[in-house]
Coordinates of C-alpha atoms in Angstrom, one line a residue:
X1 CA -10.8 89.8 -6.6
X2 CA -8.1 88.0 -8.6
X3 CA -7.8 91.8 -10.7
X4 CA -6.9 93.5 -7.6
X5 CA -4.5 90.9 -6.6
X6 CA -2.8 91.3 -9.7
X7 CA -3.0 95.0 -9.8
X8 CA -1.6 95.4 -6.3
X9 CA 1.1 92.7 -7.6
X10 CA 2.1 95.1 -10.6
X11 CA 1.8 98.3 -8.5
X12 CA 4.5 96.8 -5.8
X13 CA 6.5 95.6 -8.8
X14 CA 6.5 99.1 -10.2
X15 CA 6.8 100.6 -7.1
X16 CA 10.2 98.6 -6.4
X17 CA 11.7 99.6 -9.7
X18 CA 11.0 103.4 -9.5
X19 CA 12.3 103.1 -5.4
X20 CA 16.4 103.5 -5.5
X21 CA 18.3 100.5 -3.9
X22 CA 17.7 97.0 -3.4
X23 CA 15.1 96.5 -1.1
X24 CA 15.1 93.3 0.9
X25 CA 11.1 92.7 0.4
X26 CA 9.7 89.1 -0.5
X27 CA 6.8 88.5 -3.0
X28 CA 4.4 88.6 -0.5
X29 CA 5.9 92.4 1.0
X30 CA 5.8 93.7 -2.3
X31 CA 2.2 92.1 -2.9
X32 CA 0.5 93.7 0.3
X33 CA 2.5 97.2 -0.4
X34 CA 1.0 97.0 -4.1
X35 CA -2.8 96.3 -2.5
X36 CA -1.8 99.2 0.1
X37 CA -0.5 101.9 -2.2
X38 CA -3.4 101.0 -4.5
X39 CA -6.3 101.5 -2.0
X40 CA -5.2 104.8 -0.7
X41 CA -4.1 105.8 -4.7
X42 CA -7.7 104.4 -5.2
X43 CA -9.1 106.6 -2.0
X44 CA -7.2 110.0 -2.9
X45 CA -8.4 110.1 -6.5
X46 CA -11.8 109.4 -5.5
X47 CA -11.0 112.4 -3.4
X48 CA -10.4 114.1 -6.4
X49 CA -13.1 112.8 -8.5
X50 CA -11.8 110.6 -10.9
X51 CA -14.1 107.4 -10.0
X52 CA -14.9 105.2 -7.4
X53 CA -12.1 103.9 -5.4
X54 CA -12.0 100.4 -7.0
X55 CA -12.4 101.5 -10.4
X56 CA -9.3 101.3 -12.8
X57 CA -7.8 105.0 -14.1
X58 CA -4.3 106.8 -14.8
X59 CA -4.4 109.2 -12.4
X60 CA -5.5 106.7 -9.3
X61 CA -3.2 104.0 -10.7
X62 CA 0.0 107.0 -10.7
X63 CA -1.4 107.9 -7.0
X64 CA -0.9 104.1 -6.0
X65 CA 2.5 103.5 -7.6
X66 CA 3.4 106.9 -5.4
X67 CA 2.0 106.0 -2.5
X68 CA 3.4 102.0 -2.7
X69 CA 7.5 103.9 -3.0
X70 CA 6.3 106.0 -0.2
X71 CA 5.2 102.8 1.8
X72 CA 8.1 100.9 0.4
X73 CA 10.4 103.5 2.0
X74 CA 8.5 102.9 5.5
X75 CA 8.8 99.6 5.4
X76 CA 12.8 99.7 4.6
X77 CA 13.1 102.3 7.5
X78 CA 10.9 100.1 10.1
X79 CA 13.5 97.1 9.0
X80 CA 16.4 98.9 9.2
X81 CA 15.6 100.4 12.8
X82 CA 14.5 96.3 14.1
X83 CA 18.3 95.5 12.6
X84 CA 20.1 98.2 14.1
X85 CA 18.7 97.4 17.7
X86 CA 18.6 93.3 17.7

């Protein structure tokens, strides 16, 4: 348990260095994003046959740094659409 906090915690880090721009996320935003990104990297390259979806390898850590800048760029556009309308 404390592994995948700590994975999800480096994937989110990751993720918000590769993302362009400052993104206004706080620890915990970047925590859940990591955990996010890494169960559907984890869920896509079981897809694919790599291992089981909790089991650690390149290709379904890569999938979850993807998918956490992916979900990192939802999040910005969900914030940025509640701060244009308030």
């Amino acid at each position: 348990m404390i592994g995948f906090l700590v994975a999800g915690l480096i994937i989110g880090a990751l993720a918000r260095l590769i993302k362009p721009g400052k993104q206004n996320l706080g620890l915990l935003a970047t925590l859940g994003l990591g955990l996010i990104g890494s169960l559907i990297g984890g869920l896509i390259a079981q897809l694919f046959g790599t291992g089981g979806i909790f089991e650690l390898n390149v290709i379904g850590f890569v999938l979850a740094v993807v998918a956490a800048v992916l979900l990192i760029g939802v999040a910005e556009g969900v914030a940025g659409k509640n701060k244009s309308t308030v």
